[in-house]
PDB file of C-alpha atoms and ligand atoms in Angstrom:
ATOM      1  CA  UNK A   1     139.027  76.025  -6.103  1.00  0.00           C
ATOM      2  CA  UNK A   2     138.709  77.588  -2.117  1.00  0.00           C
ATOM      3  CA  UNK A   3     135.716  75.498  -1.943  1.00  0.00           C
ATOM      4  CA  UNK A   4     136.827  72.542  -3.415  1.00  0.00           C
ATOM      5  CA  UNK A   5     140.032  72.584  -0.804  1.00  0.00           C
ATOM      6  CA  UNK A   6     137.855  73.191   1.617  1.00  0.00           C
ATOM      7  CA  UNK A   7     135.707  70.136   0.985  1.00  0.00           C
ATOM      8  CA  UNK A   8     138.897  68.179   1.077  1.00  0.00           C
ATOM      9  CA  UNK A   9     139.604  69.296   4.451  1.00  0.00           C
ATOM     10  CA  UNK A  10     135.864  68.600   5.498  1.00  0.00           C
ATOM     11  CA  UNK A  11     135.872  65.072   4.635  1.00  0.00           C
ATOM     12  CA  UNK A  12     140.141  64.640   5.350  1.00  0.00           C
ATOM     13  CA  UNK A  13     138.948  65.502   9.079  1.00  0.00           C
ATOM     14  CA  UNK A  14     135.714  63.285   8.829  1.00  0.00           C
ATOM     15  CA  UNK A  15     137.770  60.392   7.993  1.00  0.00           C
ATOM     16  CA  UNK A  16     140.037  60.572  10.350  1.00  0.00           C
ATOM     17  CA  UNK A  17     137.430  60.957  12.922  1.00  0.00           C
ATOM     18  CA  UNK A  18     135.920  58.317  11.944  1.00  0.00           C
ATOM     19  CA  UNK A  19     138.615  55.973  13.383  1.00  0.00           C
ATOM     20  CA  UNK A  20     142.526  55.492  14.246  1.00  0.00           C
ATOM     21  CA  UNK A  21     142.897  53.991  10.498  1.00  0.00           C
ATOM     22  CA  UNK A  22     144.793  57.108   9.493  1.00  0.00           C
ATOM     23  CA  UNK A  23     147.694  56.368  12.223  1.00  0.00           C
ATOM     24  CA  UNK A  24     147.800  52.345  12.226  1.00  0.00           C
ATOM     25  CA  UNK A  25     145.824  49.618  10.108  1.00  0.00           C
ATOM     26  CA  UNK A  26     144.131  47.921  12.309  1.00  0.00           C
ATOM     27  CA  UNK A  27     144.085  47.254  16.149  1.00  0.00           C
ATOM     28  CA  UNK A  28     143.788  43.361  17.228  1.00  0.00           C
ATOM     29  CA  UNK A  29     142.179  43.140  20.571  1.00  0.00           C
ATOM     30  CA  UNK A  30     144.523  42.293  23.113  1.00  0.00           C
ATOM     31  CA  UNK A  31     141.956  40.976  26.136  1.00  0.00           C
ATOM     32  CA  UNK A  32     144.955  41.148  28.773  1.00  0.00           C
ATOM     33  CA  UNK A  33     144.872  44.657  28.354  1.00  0.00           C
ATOM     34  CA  UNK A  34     142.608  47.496  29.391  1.00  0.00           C
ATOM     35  CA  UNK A  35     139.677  48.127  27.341  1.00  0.00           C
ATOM     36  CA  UNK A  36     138.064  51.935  26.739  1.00  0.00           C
ATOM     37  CA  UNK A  37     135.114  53.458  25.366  1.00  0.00           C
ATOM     38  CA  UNK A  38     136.881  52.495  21.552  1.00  0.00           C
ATOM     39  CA  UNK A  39     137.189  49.206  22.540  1.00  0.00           C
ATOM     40  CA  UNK A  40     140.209  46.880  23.610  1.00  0.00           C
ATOM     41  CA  UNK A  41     143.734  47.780  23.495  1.00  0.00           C
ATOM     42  CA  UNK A  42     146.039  46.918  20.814  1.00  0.00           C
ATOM     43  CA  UNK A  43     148.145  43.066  20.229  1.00  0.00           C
ATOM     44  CA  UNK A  44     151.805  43.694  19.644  1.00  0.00           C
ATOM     45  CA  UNK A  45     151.793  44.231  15.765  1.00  0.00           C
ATOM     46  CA  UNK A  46     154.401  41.740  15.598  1.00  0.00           C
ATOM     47  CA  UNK A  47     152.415  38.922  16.916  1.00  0.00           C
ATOM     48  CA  UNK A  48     149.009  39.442  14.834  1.00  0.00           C
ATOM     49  CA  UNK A  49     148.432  37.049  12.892  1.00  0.00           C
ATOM     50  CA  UNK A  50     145.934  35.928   9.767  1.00  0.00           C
ATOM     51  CA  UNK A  51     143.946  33.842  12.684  1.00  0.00           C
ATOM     52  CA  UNK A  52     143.022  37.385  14.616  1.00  0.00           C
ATOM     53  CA  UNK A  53     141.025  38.396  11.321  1.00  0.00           C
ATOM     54  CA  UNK A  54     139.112  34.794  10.883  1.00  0.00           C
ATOM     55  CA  UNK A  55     136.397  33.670  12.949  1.00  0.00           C
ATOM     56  CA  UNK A  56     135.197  30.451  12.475  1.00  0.00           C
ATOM     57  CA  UNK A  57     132.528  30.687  15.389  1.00  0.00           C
ATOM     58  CA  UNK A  58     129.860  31.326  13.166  1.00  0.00           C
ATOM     59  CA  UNK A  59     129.624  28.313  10.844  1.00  0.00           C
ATOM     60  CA  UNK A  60     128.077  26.139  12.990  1.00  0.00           C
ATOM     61  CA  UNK A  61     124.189  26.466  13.905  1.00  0.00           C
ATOM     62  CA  UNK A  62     123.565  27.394  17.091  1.00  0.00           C
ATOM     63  CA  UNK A  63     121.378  25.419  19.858  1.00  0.00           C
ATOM     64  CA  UNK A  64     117.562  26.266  19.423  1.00  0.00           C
ATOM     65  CA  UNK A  65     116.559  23.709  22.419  1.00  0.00           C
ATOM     66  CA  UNK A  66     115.792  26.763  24.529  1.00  0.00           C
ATOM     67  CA  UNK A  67     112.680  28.567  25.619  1.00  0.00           C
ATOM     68  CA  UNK A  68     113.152  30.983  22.832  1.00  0.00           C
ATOM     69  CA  UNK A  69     113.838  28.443  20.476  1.00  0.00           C
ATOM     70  CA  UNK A  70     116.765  30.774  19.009  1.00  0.00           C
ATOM     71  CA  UNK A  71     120.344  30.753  19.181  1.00  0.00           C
ATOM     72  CA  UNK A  72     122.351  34.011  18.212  1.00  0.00           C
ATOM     73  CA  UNK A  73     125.361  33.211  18.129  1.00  0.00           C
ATOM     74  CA  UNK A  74     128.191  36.414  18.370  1.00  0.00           C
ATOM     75  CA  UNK A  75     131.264  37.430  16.841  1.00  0.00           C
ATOM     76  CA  UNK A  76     132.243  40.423  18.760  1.00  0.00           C
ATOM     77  CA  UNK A  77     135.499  41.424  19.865  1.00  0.00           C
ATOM     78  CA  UNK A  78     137.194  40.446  22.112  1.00  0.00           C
ATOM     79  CA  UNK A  79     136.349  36.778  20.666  1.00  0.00           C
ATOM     80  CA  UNK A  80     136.857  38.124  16.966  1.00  0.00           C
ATOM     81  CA  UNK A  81     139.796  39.954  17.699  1.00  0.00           C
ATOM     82  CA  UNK A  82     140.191  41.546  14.501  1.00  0.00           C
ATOM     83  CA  UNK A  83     137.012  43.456  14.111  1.00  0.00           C
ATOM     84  CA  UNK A  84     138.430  45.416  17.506  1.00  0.00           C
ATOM     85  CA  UNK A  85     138.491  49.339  17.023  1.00  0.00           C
ATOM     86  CA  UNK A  86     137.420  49.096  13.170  1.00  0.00           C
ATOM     87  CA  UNK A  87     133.428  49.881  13.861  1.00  0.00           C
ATOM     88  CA  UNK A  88     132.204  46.765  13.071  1.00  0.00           C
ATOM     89  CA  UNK A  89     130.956  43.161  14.078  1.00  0.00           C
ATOM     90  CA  UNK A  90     128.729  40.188  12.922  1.00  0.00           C
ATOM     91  CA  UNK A  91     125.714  37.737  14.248  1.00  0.00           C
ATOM     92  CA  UNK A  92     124.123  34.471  13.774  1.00  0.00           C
ATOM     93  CA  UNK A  93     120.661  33.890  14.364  1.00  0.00           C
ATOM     94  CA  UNK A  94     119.390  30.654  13.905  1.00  0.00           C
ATOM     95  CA  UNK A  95     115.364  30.293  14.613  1.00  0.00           C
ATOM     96  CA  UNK A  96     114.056  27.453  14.978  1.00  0.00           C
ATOM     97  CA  UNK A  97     109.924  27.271  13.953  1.00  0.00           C
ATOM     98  CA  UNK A  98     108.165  29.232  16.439  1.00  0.00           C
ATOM     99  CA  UNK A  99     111.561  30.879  17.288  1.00  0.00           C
ATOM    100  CA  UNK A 100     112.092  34.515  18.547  1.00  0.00           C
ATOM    101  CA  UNK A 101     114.315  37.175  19.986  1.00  0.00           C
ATOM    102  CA  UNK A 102     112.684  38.690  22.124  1.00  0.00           C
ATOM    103  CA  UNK A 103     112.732  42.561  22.020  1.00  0.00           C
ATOM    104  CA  UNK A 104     115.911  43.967  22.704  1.00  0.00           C
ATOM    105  CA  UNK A 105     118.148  46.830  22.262  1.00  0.00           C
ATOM    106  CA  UNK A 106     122.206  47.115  21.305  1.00  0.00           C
ATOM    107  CA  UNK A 107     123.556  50.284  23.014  1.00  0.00           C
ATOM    108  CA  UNK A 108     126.210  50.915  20.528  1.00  0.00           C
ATOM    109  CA  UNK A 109     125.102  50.193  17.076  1.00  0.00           C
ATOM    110  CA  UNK A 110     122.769  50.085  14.102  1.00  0.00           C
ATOM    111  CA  UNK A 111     122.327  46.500  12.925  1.00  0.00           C
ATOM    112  CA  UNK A 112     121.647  45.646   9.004  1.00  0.00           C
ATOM    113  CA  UNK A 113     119.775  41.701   9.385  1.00  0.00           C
ATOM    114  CA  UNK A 114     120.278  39.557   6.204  1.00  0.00           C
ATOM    115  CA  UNK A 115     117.996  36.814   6.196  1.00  0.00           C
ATOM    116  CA  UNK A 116     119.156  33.510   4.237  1.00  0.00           C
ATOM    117  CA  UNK A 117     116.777  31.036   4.629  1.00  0.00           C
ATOM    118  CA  UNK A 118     113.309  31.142   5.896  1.00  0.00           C
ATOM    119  CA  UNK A 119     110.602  33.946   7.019  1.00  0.00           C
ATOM    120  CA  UNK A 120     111.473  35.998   9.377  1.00  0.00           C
ATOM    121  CA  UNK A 121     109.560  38.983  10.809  1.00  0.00           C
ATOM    122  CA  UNK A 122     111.690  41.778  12.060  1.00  0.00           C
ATOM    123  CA  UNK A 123     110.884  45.045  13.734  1.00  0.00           C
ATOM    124  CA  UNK A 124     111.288  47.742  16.136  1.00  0.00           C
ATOM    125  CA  UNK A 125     109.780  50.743  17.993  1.00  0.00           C
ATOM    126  CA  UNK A 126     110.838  54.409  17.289  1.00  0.00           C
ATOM    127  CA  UNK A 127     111.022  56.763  19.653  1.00  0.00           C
ATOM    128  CA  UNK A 128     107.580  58.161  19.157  1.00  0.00           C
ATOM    129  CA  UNK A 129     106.647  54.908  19.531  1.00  0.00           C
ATOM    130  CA  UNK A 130     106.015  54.389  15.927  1.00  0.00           C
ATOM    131  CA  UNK A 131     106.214  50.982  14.943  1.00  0.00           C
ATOM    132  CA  UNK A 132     107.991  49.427  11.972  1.00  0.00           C
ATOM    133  CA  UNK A 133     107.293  45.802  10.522  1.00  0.00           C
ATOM    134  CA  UNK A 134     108.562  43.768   8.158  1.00  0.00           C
ATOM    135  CA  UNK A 135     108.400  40.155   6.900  1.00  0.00           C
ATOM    136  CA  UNK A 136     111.697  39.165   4.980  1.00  0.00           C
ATOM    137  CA  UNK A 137     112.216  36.531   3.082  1.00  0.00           C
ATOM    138  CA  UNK A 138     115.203  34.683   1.881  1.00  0.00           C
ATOM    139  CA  UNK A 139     118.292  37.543   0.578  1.00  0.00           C
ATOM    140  CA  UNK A 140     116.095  40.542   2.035  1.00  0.00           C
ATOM    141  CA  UNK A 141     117.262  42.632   4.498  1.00  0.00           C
ATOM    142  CA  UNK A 142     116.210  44.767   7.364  1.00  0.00           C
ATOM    143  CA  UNK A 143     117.588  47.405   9.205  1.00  0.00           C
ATOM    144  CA  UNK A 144     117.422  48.844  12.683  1.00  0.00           C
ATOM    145  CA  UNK A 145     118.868  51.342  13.998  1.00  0.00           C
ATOM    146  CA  UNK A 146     120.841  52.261  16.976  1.00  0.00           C
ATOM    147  CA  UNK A 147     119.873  52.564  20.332  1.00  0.00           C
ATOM    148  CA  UNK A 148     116.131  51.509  19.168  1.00  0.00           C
ATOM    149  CA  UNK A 149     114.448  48.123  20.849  1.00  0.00           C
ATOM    150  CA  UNK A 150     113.687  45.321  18.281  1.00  0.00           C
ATOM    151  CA  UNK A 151     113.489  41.706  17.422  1.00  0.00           C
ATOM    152  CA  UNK A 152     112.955  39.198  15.005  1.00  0.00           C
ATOM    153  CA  UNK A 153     110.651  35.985  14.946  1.00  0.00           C
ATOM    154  CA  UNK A 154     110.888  33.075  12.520  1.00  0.00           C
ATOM    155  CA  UNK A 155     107.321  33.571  10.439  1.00  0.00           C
ATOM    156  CA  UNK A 156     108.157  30.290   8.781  1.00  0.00           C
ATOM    157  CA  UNK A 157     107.232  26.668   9.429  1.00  0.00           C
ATOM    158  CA  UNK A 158     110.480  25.706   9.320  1.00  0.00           C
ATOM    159  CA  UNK A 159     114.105  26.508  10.691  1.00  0.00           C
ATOM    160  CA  UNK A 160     115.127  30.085   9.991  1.00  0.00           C
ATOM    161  CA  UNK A 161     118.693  31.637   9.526  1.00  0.00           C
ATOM    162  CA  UNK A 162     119.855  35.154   9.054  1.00  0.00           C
ATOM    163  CA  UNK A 163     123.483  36.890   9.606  1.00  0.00           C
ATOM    164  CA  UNK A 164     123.279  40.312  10.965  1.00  0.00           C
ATOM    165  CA  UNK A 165     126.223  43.318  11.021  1.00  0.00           C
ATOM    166  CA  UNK A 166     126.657  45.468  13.475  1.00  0.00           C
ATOM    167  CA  UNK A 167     128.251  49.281  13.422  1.00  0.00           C
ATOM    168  CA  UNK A 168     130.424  48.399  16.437  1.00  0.00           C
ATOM    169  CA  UNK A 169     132.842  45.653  17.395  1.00  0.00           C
ATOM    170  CA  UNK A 170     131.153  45.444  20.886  1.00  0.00           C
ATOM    171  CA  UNK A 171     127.952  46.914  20.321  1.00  0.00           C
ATOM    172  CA  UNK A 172     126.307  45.201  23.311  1.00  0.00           C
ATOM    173  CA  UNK A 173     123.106  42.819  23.485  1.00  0.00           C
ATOM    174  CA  UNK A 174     120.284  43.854  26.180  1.00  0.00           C
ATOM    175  CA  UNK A 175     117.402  41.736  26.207  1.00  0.00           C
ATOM    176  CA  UNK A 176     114.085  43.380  28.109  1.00  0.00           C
ATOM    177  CA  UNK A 177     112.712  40.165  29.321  1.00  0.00           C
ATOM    178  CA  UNK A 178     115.927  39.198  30.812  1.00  0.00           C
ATOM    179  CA  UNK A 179     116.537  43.157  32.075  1.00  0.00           C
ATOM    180  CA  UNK A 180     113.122  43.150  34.007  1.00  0.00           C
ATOM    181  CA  UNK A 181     112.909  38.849  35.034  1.00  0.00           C
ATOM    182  CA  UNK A 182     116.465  37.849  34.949  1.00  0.00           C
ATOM    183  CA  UNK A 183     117.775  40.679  37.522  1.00  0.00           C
ATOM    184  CA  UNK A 184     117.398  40.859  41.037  1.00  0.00           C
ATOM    185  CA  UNK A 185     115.787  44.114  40.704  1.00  0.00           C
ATOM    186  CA  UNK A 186     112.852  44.116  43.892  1.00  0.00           C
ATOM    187  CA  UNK A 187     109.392  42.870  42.159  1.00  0.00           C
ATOM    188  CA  UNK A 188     107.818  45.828  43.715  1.00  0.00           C
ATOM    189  CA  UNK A 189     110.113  48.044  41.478  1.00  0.00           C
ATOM    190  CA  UNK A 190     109.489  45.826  38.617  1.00  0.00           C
ATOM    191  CA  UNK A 191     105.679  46.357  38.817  1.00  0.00           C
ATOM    192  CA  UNK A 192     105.602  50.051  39.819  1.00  0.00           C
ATOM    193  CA  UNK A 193     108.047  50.727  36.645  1.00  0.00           C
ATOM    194  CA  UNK A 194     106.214  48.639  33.989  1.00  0.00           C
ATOM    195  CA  UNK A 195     102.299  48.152  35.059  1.00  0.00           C
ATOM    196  CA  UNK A 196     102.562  44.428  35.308  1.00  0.00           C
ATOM    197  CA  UNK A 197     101.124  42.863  37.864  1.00  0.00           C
ATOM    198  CA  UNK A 198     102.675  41.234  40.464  1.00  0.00           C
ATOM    199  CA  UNK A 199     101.346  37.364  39.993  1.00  0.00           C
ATOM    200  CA  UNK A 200     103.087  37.552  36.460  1.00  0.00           C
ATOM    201  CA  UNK A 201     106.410  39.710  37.303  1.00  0.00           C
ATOM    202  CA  UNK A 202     106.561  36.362  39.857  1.00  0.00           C
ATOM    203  CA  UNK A 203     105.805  33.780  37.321  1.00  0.00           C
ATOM    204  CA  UNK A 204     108.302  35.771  34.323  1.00  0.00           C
ATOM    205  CA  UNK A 205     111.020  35.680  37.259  1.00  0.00           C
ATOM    206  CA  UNK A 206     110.646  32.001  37.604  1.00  0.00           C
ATOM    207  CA  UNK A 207     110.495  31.428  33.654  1.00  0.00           C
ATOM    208  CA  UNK A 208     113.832  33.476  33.635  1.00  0.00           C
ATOM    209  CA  UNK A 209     115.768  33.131  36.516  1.00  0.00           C
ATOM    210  CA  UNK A 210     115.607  36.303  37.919  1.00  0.00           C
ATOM    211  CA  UNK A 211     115.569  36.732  41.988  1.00  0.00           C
ATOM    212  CA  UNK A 212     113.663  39.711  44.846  1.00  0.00           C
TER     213      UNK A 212
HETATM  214  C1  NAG B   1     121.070  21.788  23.102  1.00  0.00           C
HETATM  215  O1  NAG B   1     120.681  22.294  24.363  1.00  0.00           O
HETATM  216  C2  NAG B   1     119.895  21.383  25.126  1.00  0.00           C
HETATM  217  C3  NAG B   1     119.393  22.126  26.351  1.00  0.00           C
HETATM  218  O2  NAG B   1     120.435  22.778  27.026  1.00  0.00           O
HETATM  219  C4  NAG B   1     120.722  20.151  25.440  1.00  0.00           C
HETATM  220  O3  NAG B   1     119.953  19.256  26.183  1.00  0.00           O
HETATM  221  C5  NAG B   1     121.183  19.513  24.133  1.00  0.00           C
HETATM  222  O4  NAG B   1     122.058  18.437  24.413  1.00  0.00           O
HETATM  223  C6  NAG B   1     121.918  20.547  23.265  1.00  0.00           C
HETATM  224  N1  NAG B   1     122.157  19.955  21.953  1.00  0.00           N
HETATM  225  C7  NAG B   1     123.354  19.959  21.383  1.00  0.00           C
HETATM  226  C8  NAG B   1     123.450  19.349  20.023  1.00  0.00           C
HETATM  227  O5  NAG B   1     124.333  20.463  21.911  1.00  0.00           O
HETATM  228  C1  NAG B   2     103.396  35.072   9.767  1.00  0.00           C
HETATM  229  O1  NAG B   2     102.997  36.440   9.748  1.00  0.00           O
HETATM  230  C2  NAG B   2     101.642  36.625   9.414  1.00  0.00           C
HETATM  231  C3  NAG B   2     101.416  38.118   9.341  1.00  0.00           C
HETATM  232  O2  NAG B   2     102.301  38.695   8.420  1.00  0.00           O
HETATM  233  C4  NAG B   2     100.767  35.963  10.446  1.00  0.00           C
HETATM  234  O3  NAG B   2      99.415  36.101  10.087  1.00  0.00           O
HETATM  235  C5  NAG B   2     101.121  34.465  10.529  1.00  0.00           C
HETATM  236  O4  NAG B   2     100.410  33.878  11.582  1.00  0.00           O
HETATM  237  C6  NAG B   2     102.607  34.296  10.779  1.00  0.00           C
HETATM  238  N1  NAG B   2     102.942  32.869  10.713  1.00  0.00           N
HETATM  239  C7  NAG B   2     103.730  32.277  11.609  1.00  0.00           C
HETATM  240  C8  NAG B   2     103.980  30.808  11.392  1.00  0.00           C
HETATM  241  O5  NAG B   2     104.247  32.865  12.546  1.00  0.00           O
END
């Protein structure tokens, strides 16, 4: 009986650690406001509305006429407002053949990828440097964890589309290529931090932008 109330207090205090369910229902991003490490502050109760908790962003495909030939398209808060403290936000990825995104990492959360039509090959790197591969096919599903860089190609010879959820409502998208090309950070730097040379840190800088 001691243990079992004890257990009830264990996962009581787990819950409520979890998030601020246990003193309000939900917290609808209010972008005026100041936003924390938990995420944006709070809409008037009063003036939240069925709309904050629907997100029609997502239904449309995205634009693949890119270098990547991808689109991921977000809903994150603040632009889904009602996913905004709960822990929790979703992605589109459309690929088109020959499609990828390119390795990346999110700084705040695990993502679970759910592919629904095509091939797509998904992996990522552990800290060991392990690596972990998988080709999914339509319904399968991948997961990577947090903090950990990955990506996903379309393996198909056609378009590819997958959904992905993410275990934050911001959890943050940081691409390498665009970290390292796409910055202004000095070329010098660039090659005595990676090992590339310095003919193709100038040529990836061109491809993406970047500047120095
Ligand atoms: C897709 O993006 C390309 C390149 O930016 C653009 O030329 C094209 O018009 C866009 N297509 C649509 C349907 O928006
Ligand atoms: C798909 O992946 C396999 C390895 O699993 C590879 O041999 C093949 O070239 C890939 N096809 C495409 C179209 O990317």
């Amino acid at each position: 009986m001691k243990m079992m109330i004890i257990n009830i207090f264990f996962i009581l205090s787990l819950v409520s650690s979890i998030s601020f369910a246990s003193v309000q229902d939900f917290c609808v991003a209010d972008p005026s406001g100041p936003q924390g490490p938990s995420g944006f502050s709070c809409k008037n109760p009063d003036q939240v509305t069925a709309n904050d908790f629907a997100f029609s962003g997502l239904a449309k495909a995205g634009n693949t006429s890119n270098m990547i030939k991808a689109a991921v398209t977000t809903a994150f808060a603040p632009a889904f407002s009602g996913v905004n403290g709960l822990g929790i936000s979703v992605v589109r990825l459309d690929l088109a053949a020959g499609g990828v995104v390119p390795l990346h990492i999110h700084r705040g959360a695990s993502e679970v990828l759910i592919v629904i039509e095509g091939t797509i090959r998904g992996g990522f790197i552990s800290s060991d440097n392990k690596v972990y591969l998988k080709t999914l096919q339509k319904g399968e599903v991948i997961v990577f964890p947090q903090g950990l860089l990955h990506f996903a190609l379309n393996n198909g010879t056609g378009p590819a589309l997958a959904f992905a959820a993410l275990g934050s409502s911001n959890p943050g998208v940081q691409l390498v290529p665009s970290a390292l090309f796409a910055s202004d950070l000095p070329s010098e730097l660039v090659e005595a931090t990676t090992f590339l040379s310095r003919e193709e840190i100038r040529r990836l800088k061109r491809v993406f932008g970047g500047s120095n």
